[in-house]
Every structure is written in structure tokens, then in C-alpha cells.
Amino acid sequence: MRILFYSPDDEPEAWIAALAKLLPEARVDIWRDGEGTPAPDAQPAAQHADYALLWRPSAAVLAACRGVKAIFNLGAGVDAVFKAGVPPPAPLVRLDDAGMGVQMAEYVSYALLRYFRRFDEYQLQAASQQWHFLEPYRKSDFTVGILGLGVLGLQVAAAVRQFGFPLRAWSRSKKDVAGIECFAGTAELDAFLSGTRVLVCVLPLTAETANILNRRNLSRLPHGAYLINVARGGHVAEPDLLALIRSGQIAGATLDVFRNEPLPAQHPFWQEPRITITPHMAAQTLVDESIAQIVAKIGAIERGESIAGIVDYTKGY
Ligand code: NAP
Ligand code: GLV
């Protein structure tokens, strides 16, 4: 069995070692060059591959994967694959949790509790040596609304529920989950937003969800709402968010993802004390967990069984 590996963001050694442990019979070919500049021997290797493990592939890498049985995306979000501009030539399989759910739950719980217990404001006070007691918020005024109730959104919801926050979620198809007020589709978006105090975005980035965190939608939240975006930078209309932070409509935003990563040094978000920035680390791809999942799926495909996590090209996720 031959496997093609390509990622402009990772050193391949750890991936190769994990594959060698679980799939010793596989020969791994590494496409080492940057996007769009294939190494001279990379294309023939791709043409002989049975499977491809890719992250942020260029059009050239994708096109060369014609003939593989499946393309495994080394992440949950597949927007970068579609951004390459050529349709994936084989079934595209995304990571399905693989250790990311618990990280997402930790990240969102931390950001939520920081706002609820007003640590963000105490931190600003401490910077100028102010000792002021602030009125505690009430949980009943702190409804958490999750955009996206998929693999990761469900785990975020389970974590938040443990603290007793009122919980609601919005998805494409209607859900029925105990303890969560569920909304679905564009027709129910405004109703969802109007009762949400802390908006958490865990949506995939698609043509339908791009710019969803815009002035119109963020203005539907109650005044003084909070935003936690752990999905993609393309969900945020950045000038709108900046204006709404400055007006107080949004009391604070915790942002893990940006349109341009790394966030450029001159970006105005860096200067906003009410915007908290992390470098796309909310849920990191874990090599061992991801390879275990991929190898199990390769086994299932080889046995002619169905697998979870196949991306629906018409929906884009
Ligand atoms: P998922 O299981 O596919 O869940 C996606 C959810 O979004 C589903 O509930 C889906 O609705 C909903 N959705 C999609 N399009 C929608 C639309 N147009 N309107 C309403 N709801 C819509 O994805 P996941 O594994 O939870 O991952 C979500 C995203 O998290 C990834 O795509 C990625 O961008 C991001 N992510 C970020 C990091 C990080 O470190 N910051 C790490 C991993 C993932 P249905 O249930 O009805 O289909
Ligand atoms: C990371 O952002 C992922 O999509 O897995």
C-alpha cells in the first residue's frame, strides 16, 4: 500500500513514525515542496498512491491524487481543500474529533468562565492597580448560544452544560438534544441570536456561513454580548466586529482564528483590550489520535465497509 503525505504546516517525521507503527506495510511518499511547486519525483509518487493524507493542499497536489481511494484531511475543517479551486478527485474524509473535542470544550469553557466571572474586567483593573468589586453576573442572564452543533459543537455544549448555563444551539438541520434549545436554518437564526448572551462559533466555513459574524447578526445579540470564535476567520466581518466592540454592543471577543494567519502585526485587533487573541490553537490536530482514526478507516475501506466523516461536496463540510 502506498500513501502520499503533504502538509505545508507540519514536519512529516512524527506522522510517518505514527503510520509506521500502525500500518507497517505502507510505503509513505512525502510531497515536501511548498504549495504549487511539486518536487520532481512527487507527482509520480502521487499517481501510485492508494491513499493521500493532506493538509492545505494546492491544486497541483490535489490534481495529482487522481486515482487514490480516499483523501484524508489532517483536520476537521475542509475549507482549505475547497480553496485550492479544484474538486477533490476522490472521497474526502475529514477528522472526526480525534482528540479535538475535549480541547474545544476546554477552550470555550475557559473563555466563557472568564467573561461570566468578569476576570477580563478584573485583569484590566489590575493593570492600573484598581481594587473594585464588580457585581456578579447571573447565570440566567448568560445564555450560551452555539453556532454549529456537530462533532465539536456537541462536546462544547456538554462541557458548558455542566456549569449550569442556559444553552441553545443553531445548526442546518433541526436537532433534539436534551438540555439544549435547538434552532435550525436561516429562518430561526434571528430568534437564536436574540436570546444569546455568549455566542460561540463552531461552524465549518462554507459559502453559506462565510461572514456570518457580521454587523447585522451581531447586532441581533443583546447589548453587551460576548463572542468566542473557534471556527474560522472567514466567519468574521472584521471591520463590523471592531465597530461593535468599540460601541459596547460586543463587550468582549475571544478569537482563535483569523482571515490572515498569523494575524499581521499592524492588525487593529491587537490594539483592542477587549479582544483576546490566540494563535489557532483551540483544538490542535493530535498525530497519534489522528493516525489511529485514519488507519482504522483505511482498514474499513479495504474491507468494503462504510466510514464516517466523508465530506458532502454540495454542503461543503
Ligand atoms: P461538523 O461535525 O461537520 O459540524 C458542523 C456543524 O455546523 C453541524 O451542526 C452543521 O449542521 C452546522 N452547519 C454547517 N453549515 C451550516 C449552515 N449553513 N447553517 C447552520 N448550521 C450549519 O464539524 P466539526 O467537526 O464540529 O468542526 C466544526 C469546525 O470547527 C471545522 O469545520 C473547523 O473549521 C473548526 N475547527 C477549528 C479548530 C481550531 O483549532 N480553531 C479545530 C478544529 C476544527 P448539521 O448538523 O445540520 O449538518
Ligand atoms: C483545525 O483548524 C481543524 O480544522 O482541524
Short mmCIF file of C-alpha atoms and ligand atoms in Angstrom, two decimals:
data_model
loop_
_atom_site.label_atom_id
_atom_site.label_comp_id
_atom_site.label_asym_id
_atom_site.label_seq_id
_atom_site.Cartn_x
_atom_site.Cartn_y
_atom_site.Cartn_z
CA MET A 1 0.00 0.00 0.00
CA ARG A 2 1.31 3.47 -0.86
CA ILE A 3 0.39 6.65 0.97
CA LEU A 4 1.08 10.22 -0.08
CA PHE A 5 1.67 12.77 2.70
CA TYR A 6 1.52 16.53 2.20
CA SER A 7 1.32 19.34 4.75
CA PRO A 8 2.95 22.77 4.45
CA ASP A 9 2.48 23.24 8.23
CA ASP A 10 3.97 20.05 9.68
CA GLU A 11 7.27 18.28 9.76
CA PRO A 12 6.33 14.86 8.39
CA GLU A 13 8.55 12.74 10.70
CA ALA A 14 6.04 12.34 13.55
CA TRP A 15 3.28 11.41 11.06
CA ILE A 16 5.50 8.88 9.31
CA ALA A 17 6.52 7.31 12.64
CA ALA A 18 2.89 7.01 13.78
CA LEU A 19 1.93 5.46 10.42
CA ALA A 20 4.86 3.02 10.59
CA LYS A 21 3.61 1.79 13.98
CA LEU A 22 0.03 1.13 12.93
CA LEU A 23 0.45 0.40 9.22
CA PRO A 24 3.97 -1.03 8.84
CA GLU A 25 3.26 -2.43 5.39
CA ALA A 26 2.61 1.04 3.93
CA ARG A 27 5.19 2.96 1.91
CA VAL A 28 4.86 6.70 2.54
CA ASP A 29 5.85 9.25 -0.10
CA ILE A 30 6.23 12.80 1.13
CA TRP A 31 5.36 15.73 -1.10
CA ARG A 32 7.80 18.12 0.52
CA ASP A 33 7.69 21.21 -1.64
CA GLY A 34 5.58 24.28 -0.98
CA GLU A 35 2.16 24.76 -2.47
CA GLY A 36 2.13 24.71 -6.25
CA THR A 37 5.77 23.72 -6.65
CA PRO A 38 5.89 19.93 -6.72
CA ALA A 39 9.20 18.16 -6.26
CA PRO A 40 10.29 16.46 -9.48
CA ASP A 41 9.53 12.98 -8.12
CA ALA A 42 6.39 13.88 -6.18
CA GLN A 43 3.87 13.61 -8.99
CA PRO A 44 4.70 10.00 -9.98
CA ALA A 45 4.51 9.06 -6.28
CA ALA A 46 1.10 10.65 -6.03
CA GLN A 47 -0.08 8.80 -9.09
CA HIS A 48 0.77 5.47 -7.46
CA ALA A 49 -0.73 6.29 -4.09
CA ASP A 50 -3.65 4.32 -2.67
CA TYR A 51 -4.47 6.99 -0.09
CA ALA A 52 -3.45 10.61 0.47
CA LEU A 53 -3.07 12.40 3.82
CA LEU A 54 -3.25 16.11 3.11
CA TRP A 55 -3.42 19.43 4.88
CA ARG A 56 -3.96 22.67 2.91
CA PRO A 57 -3.20 21.03 -0.45
CA SER A 58 -2.52 23.13 -3.51
CA ALA A 59 -4.43 22.49 -6.74
CA ALA A 60 -1.34 20.64 -8.04
CA VAL A 61 -1.25 18.28 -5.07
CA LEU A 62 -4.99 17.62 -5.28
CA ALA A 63 -4.98 17.06 -9.02
CA ALA A 64 -2.14 14.55 -8.63
CA CYS A 65 -4.26 12.50 -6.23
CA ARG A 66 -6.49 11.27 -9.02
CA GLY A 67 -6.64 7.52 -8.53
CA VAL A 68 -6.43 7.37 -4.72
CA LYS A 69 -9.23 5.56 -2.88
CA ALA A 70 -9.65 8.38 -0.35
CA ILE A 71 -8.10 11.69 0.64
CA PHE A 72 -7.76 12.13 4.40
CA ASN A 73 -7.80 15.76 5.54
CA LEU A 74 -5.47 16.29 8.51
CA GLY A 75 -8.00 18.45 10.32
CA ALA A 76 -11.73 18.80 10.97
CA GLY A 77 -12.28 21.77 8.66
CA VAL A 78 -12.02 21.14 4.91
CA ASP A 79 -12.37 24.76 3.71
CA ALA A 80 -8.69 24.87 2.68
CA VAL A 81 -9.21 21.88 0.40
CA PHE A 82 -12.04 23.63 -1.43
CA LYS A 83 -9.99 26.84 -1.53
CA ALA A 84 -7.50 25.03 -3.80
CA GLY A 85 -10.08 25.55 -6.54
CA VAL A 86 -10.21 22.02 -7.97
CA PRO A 87 -12.77 19.46 -6.85
CA PRO A 88 -11.15 16.69 -4.77
CA PRO A 89 -10.70 13.78 -7.20
CA ALA A 90 -11.60 11.12 -4.58
CA PRO A 91 -13.80 10.89 -1.47
CA LEU A 92 -12.60 13.48 1.04
CA VAL A 93 -12.58 12.34 4.67
CA ARG A 94 -12.21 14.83 7.50
CA LEU A 95 -11.00 14.20 11.05
CA ASP A 96 -13.88 13.31 13.27
CA ASP A 97 -12.98 14.57 16.77
CA ALA A 98 -9.65 12.65 17.06
CA GLY A 99 -8.98 14.39 20.39
CA MET A 100 -10.09 17.85 19.26
CA GLY A 101 -13.49 17.83 21.01
CA VAL A 102 -12.09 17.89 24.52
CA GLN A 103 -9.68 20.69 23.59
CA MET A 104 -12.53 22.75 22.14
CA ALA A 105 -14.57 22.16 25.29
CA GLU A 106 -11.67 23.30 27.48
CA TYR A 107 -11.01 26.41 25.39
CA VAL A 108 -14.63 27.54 25.28
CA SER A 109 -15.23 26.78 28.98
CA TYR A 110 -12.20 28.87 29.90
CA ALA A 111 -13.27 31.84 27.76
CA LEU A 112 -16.88 31.62 28.96
CA LEU A 113 -15.99 31.47 32.66
CA ARG A 114 -13.53 34.33 32.22
CA TYR A 115 -16.39 36.53 30.98
CA PHE A 116 -19.01 35.23 33.40
CA ARG A 117 -16.77 35.75 36.46
CA ARG A 118 -15.61 39.09 34.98
CA PHE A 119 -11.93 38.10 35.03
CA ASP A 120 -11.47 40.11 31.83
CA GLU A 121 -12.52 43.27 33.65
CA TYR A 122 -10.55 42.44 36.81
CA GLN A 123 -7.49 41.94 34.59
CA LEU A 124 -7.94 45.42 33.07
CA GLN A 125 -8.40 46.90 36.55
CA ALA A 126 -5.31 45.20 37.90
CA ALA A 127 -3.25 46.68 35.09
CA SER A 128 -3.84 50.10 36.70
CA GLN A 129 -3.83 48.83 40.32
CA GLN A 130 -7.58 49.28 40.81
CA TRP A 131 -9.30 47.31 43.61
CA HIS A 132 -13.03 47.38 42.78
CA PHE A 133 -15.63 44.74 43.44
CA LEU A 134 -17.87 44.15 40.41
CA GLU A 135 -21.44 42.85 40.70
CA PRO A 136 -21.52 39.17 39.81
CA TYR A 137 -23.48 38.22 36.69
CA ARG A 138 -26.40 35.83 36.96
CA LYS A 139 -26.36 32.59 35.02
CA SER A 140 -29.96 33.18 33.99
CA ASP A 141 -28.70 36.29 32.09
CA PHE A 142 -25.84 34.38 30.50
CA THR A 143 -27.37 32.13 27.86
CA VAL A 144 -24.70 30.44 25.76
CA GLY A 145 -25.57 30.04 22.07
CA ILE A 146 -23.52 27.67 19.95
CA LEU A 147 -23.39 28.12 16.18
CA GLY A 148 -22.82 24.58 14.85
CA LEU A 149 -23.93 21.50 16.78
CA GLY A 150 -21.74 18.92 15.08
CA VAL A 151 -18.94 16.73 16.42
CA LEU A 152 -17.17 19.61 18.20
CA GLY A 153 -20.20 21.78 19.00
CA LEU A 154 -21.85 18.90 20.87
CA GLN A 155 -18.81 18.46 23.10
CA VAL A 156 -18.65 22.18 23.78
CA ALA A 157 -22.33 22.04 24.72
CA ALA A 158 -21.80 19.11 27.09
CA ALA A 159 -18.98 20.96 28.87
CA VAL A 160 -20.91 24.23 29.19
CA ARG A 161 -24.00 22.42 30.48
CA GLN A 162 -22.03 21.12 33.47
CA PHE A 163 -21.71 24.69 34.77
CA GLY A 164 -25.46 25.25 34.55
CA PHE A 165 -25.58 27.93 31.84
CA PRO A 166 -28.81 28.11 29.81
CA LEU A 167 -27.88 26.61 26.45
CA ARG A 168 -29.09 26.96 22.88
CA ALA A 169 -27.63 25.92 19.54
CA TRP A 170 -28.13 26.55 15.84
CA SER A 171 -27.47 24.09 13.04
CA ARG A 172 -28.52 23.43 9.47
CA SER A 173 -30.83 20.51 10.31
CA LYS A 174 -33.07 20.58 13.37
CA LYS A 175 -31.78 18.68 16.40
CA ASP A 176 -33.41 17.35 19.52
CA VAL A 177 -30.83 17.29 22.31
CA ALA A 178 -31.76 17.18 25.98
CA GLY A 179 -30.87 20.41 27.77
CA ILE A 180 -30.30 22.42 24.58
CA GLU A 181 -32.85 24.71 22.97
CA CYS A 182 -32.32 23.88 19.31
CA PHE A 183 -32.73 26.21 16.33
CA ALA A 184 -32.11 25.46 12.66
CA GLY A 185 -31.76 27.23 9.34
CA THR A 186 -31.73 30.88 8.37
CA ALA A 187 -35.41 31.26 9.33
CA GLU A 188 -34.55 30.64 13.00
CA LEU A 189 -31.22 32.47 13.16
CA ASP A 190 -32.57 35.77 14.47
CA ALA A 191 -34.58 34.08 17.22
CA PHE A 192 -31.49 32.13 18.21
CA LEU A 193 -29.31 35.25 18.31
CA SER A 194 -31.75 37.47 20.18
CA GLY A 195 -31.61 35.22 23.26
CA THR A 196 -27.86 34.54 23.20
CA ARG A 197 -25.52 36.38 25.60
CA VAL A 198 -22.36 34.44 24.73
CA LEU A 199 -22.09 33.44 21.08
CA VAL A 200 -19.74 30.54 20.34
CA CYS A 201 -18.96 29.80 16.69
CA VAL A 202 -18.01 26.20 15.81
CA LEU A 203 -19.31 26.21 12.24
CA PRO A 204 -17.47 24.96 9.17
CA LEU A 205 -16.50 27.72 6.75
CA THR A 206 -18.68 27.37 3.64
CA ALA A 207 -20.30 29.69 1.11
CA GLU A 208 -23.35 29.79 3.43
CA THR A 209 -21.52 30.53 6.67
CA ALA A 210 -18.82 32.95 5.43
CA ASN A 211 -19.16 36.37 7.13
CA ILE A 212 -21.95 35.12 9.39
CA LEU A 213 -20.43 37.09 12.27
CA ASN A 214 -21.31 40.40 10.64
CA ARG A 215 -22.87 43.66 11.83
CA ARG A 216 -26.38 42.52 11.07
CA ASN A 217 -26.17 39.27 13.00
CA LEU A 218 -24.00 40.50 15.88
CA SER A 219 -26.45 43.39 16.36
CA ARG A 220 -29.24 40.85 16.97
CA LEU A 221 -27.45 39.78 20.17
CA PRO A 222 -28.40 41.65 23.36
CA HIS A 223 -26.25 44.72 24.10
CA GLY A 224 -23.06 43.70 25.95
CA ALA A 225 -22.88 40.20 24.47
CA TYR A 226 -19.67 38.21 24.11
CA LEU A 227 -18.21 36.34 21.13
CA ILE A 228 -15.99 33.27 21.15
CA ASN A 229 -14.85 32.25 17.64
CA VAL A 230 -13.04 28.92 17.39
CA ALA A 231 -14.16 28.10 13.84
CA ARG A 232 -12.54 30.09 11.00
CA GLY A 233 -11.50 33.70 10.47
CA GLY A 234 -13.67 33.85 7.36
CA HIS A 235 -16.77 33.77 9.58
CA VAL A 236 -15.95 37.23 10.95
CA ALA A 237 -16.60 40.50 9.15
CA GLU A 238 -13.63 42.11 10.87
CA PRO A 239 -14.48 45.85 10.45
CA ASP A 240 -18.01 45.13 11.74
CA LEU A 241 -16.72 43.36 14.84
CA LEU A 242 -14.26 46.15 15.54
CA ALA A 243 -17.01 48.79 15.34
CA LEU A 244 -19.32 46.75 17.59
CA ILE A 245 -16.58 46.19 20.18
CA ARG A 246 -15.89 49.92 20.20
CA SER A 247 -19.60 50.74 20.61
CA GLY A 248 -20.02 48.26 23.50
CA GLN A 249 -22.57 46.12 21.62
CA ILE A 250 -19.97 43.35 21.94
CA ALA A 251 -18.43 43.50 25.42
CA GLY A 252 -15.60 41.13 24.60
CA ALA A 253 -14.40 38.74 21.93
CA THR A 254 -12.08 35.76 22.19
CA LEU A 255 -10.75 34.92 18.75
CA ASP A 256 -8.65 31.89 17.87
CA VAL A 257 -8.86 32.13 14.07
CA PHE A 258 -8.33 34.93 11.56
CA ARG A 259 -8.62 35.65 7.85
CA ASN A 260 -4.87 36.06 7.65
CA GLU A 261 -2.84 33.83 9.91
CA PRO A 262 -0.55 34.70 11.60
CA LEU A 263 -2.56 37.84 12.41
CA PRO A 264 -0.47 40.69 10.92
CA ALA A 265 1.38 42.89 13.42
CA GLN A 266 -0.46 46.02 12.25
CA HIS A 267 -3.92 44.47 12.58
CA PRO A 268 -6.21 46.69 14.75
CA PHE A 269 -7.45 43.65 16.75
CA TRP A 270 -4.08 43.60 18.55
CA GLN A 271 -4.77 47.08 19.97
CA GLU A 272 -8.25 46.30 21.37
CA PRO A 273 -8.09 45.42 25.08
CA ARG A 274 -11.48 43.71 24.79
CA ILE A 275 -10.31 41.34 22.09
CA THR A 276 -8.39 38.28 23.26
CA ILE A 277 -6.26 36.63 20.59
CA THR A 278 -4.88 33.09 20.46
CA PRO A 279 -2.88 31.64 17.54
CA HIS A 280 -5.29 29.00 16.13
CA MET A 281 -4.67 26.59 19.00
CA ALA A 282 -8.19 25.94 20.30
CA ALA A 283 -8.14 22.32 19.12
CA GLN A 284 -4.89 21.07 17.70
CA THR A 285 -4.53 18.06 15.45
CA LEU A 286 -3.02 15.27 17.54
CA VAL A 287 -0.77 12.99 15.50
CA ASP A 288 -1.32 9.67 17.29
CA GLU A 289 -5.11 10.05 17.64
CA SER A 290 -5.46 11.23 14.03
CA ILE A 291 -3.35 8.40 12.59
CA ALA A 292 -5.23 5.82 14.68
CA GLN A 293 -8.51 7.12 13.22
CA ILE A 294 -7.20 7.27 9.66
CA VAL A 295 -5.65 3.78 9.80
CA ALA A 296 -8.91 2.37 11.20
CA LYS A 297 -10.79 4.00 8.29
CA ILE A 298 -8.31 2.68 5.72
CA GLY A 299 -8.93 -0.79 7.16
CA ALA A 300 -12.68 -0.31 6.85
CA ILE A 301 -12.39 0.88 3.23
CA GLU A 302 -10.17 -2.08 2.36
CA ARG A 303 -12.82 -4.41 3.83
CA GLY A 304 -15.52 -2.66 1.82
CA GLU A 305 -17.18 -1.14 4.90
CA SER A 306 -18.60 2.36 5.16
CA ILE A 307 -16.82 5.06 7.19
CA ALA A 308 -17.88 8.25 9.00
CA GLY A 309 -16.58 11.70 8.14
CA ILE A 310 -16.96 11.71 4.35
CA VAL A 311 -17.41 15.30 3.22
CA ASP A 312 -20.54 16.21 1.29
CA TYR A 313 -19.26 18.39 -1.59
CA THR A 314 -22.63 20.04 -2.13
CA LYS A 315 -22.77 21.24 1.50
CA GLY A 316 -19.02 21.98 1.70
CA TYR A 317 -18.45 20.20 5.03
P1 NAP B 1 -19.25 19.13 11.90
O1 NAP B 1 -19.32 17.91 12.76
O2 NAP B 1 -19.38 18.98 10.43
O3 NAP B 1 -20.38 20.12 12.43
C1 NAP B 1 -20.72 21.28 11.74
C2 NAP B 1 -21.99 21.86 12.35
O4 NAP B 1 -22.27 23.10 11.69
C3 NAP B 1 -23.22 20.96 12.13
O5 NAP B 1 -24.06 21.02 13.26
C4 NAP B 1 -23.91 21.62 10.92
O6 NAP B 1 -25.31 21.43 10.85
C5 NAP B 1 -23.61 23.08 11.19
N1 NAP B 1 -23.72 23.86 9.95
C6 NAP B 1 -22.99 23.75 8.83
N2 NAP B 1 -23.43 24.61 7.88
C7 NAP B 1 -24.48 25.25 8.43
C8 NAP B 1 -25.37 26.23 7.95
N3 NAP B 1 -25.28 26.73 6.71
N4 NAP B 1 -26.34 26.67 8.77
C9 NAP B 1 -26.45 26.16 10.02
N5 NAP B 1 -25.64 25.23 10.54
C10 NAP B 1 -24.66 24.77 9.75
O7 NAP B 1 -17.89 19.92 12.17
P2 NAP B 1 -16.96 19.88 13.46
O8 NAP B 1 -16.09 18.68 13.46
O9 NAP B 1 -17.79 20.13 14.66
O10 NAP B 1 -15.99 21.13 13.17
C11 NAP B 1 -16.51 22.43 13.01
C12 NAP B 1 -15.43 23.39 12.57
O11 NAP B 1 -14.55 23.70 13.64
C13 NAP B 1 -14.49 22.89 11.49
O12 NAP B 1 -15.07 22.96 10.22
C14 NAP B 1 -13.30 23.83 11.62
O13 NAP B 1 -13.45 24.95 10.77
C15 NAP B 1 -13.37 24.29 13.08
N6 NAP B 1 -12.19 23.84 13.83
C16 NAP B 1 -11.38 24.75 14.40
C17 NAP B 1 -10.28 24.35 15.15
C18 NAP B 1 -9.41 25.32 15.87
O14 NAP B 1 -8.36 24.94 16.40
N7 NAP B 1 -9.78 26.59 15.96
C19 NAP B 1 -10.01 22.98 15.30
C20 NAP B 1 -10.87 22.06 14.70
C21 NAP B 1 -11.97 22.50 13.97
P3 NAP B 1 -25.94 19.95 10.65
O15 NAP B 1 -25.66 19.23 11.95
O16 NAP B 1 -27.37 20.18 10.42
O17 NAP B 1 -25.19 19.35 9.50
C1 GLV B 2 -8.24 22.97 12.57
O1 GLV B 2 -8.47 24.13 12.49
C2 GLV B 2 -9.05 21.94 12.01
O2 GLV B 2 -9.92 22.24 11.19
O3 GLV B 2 -8.84 20.78 12.38
#
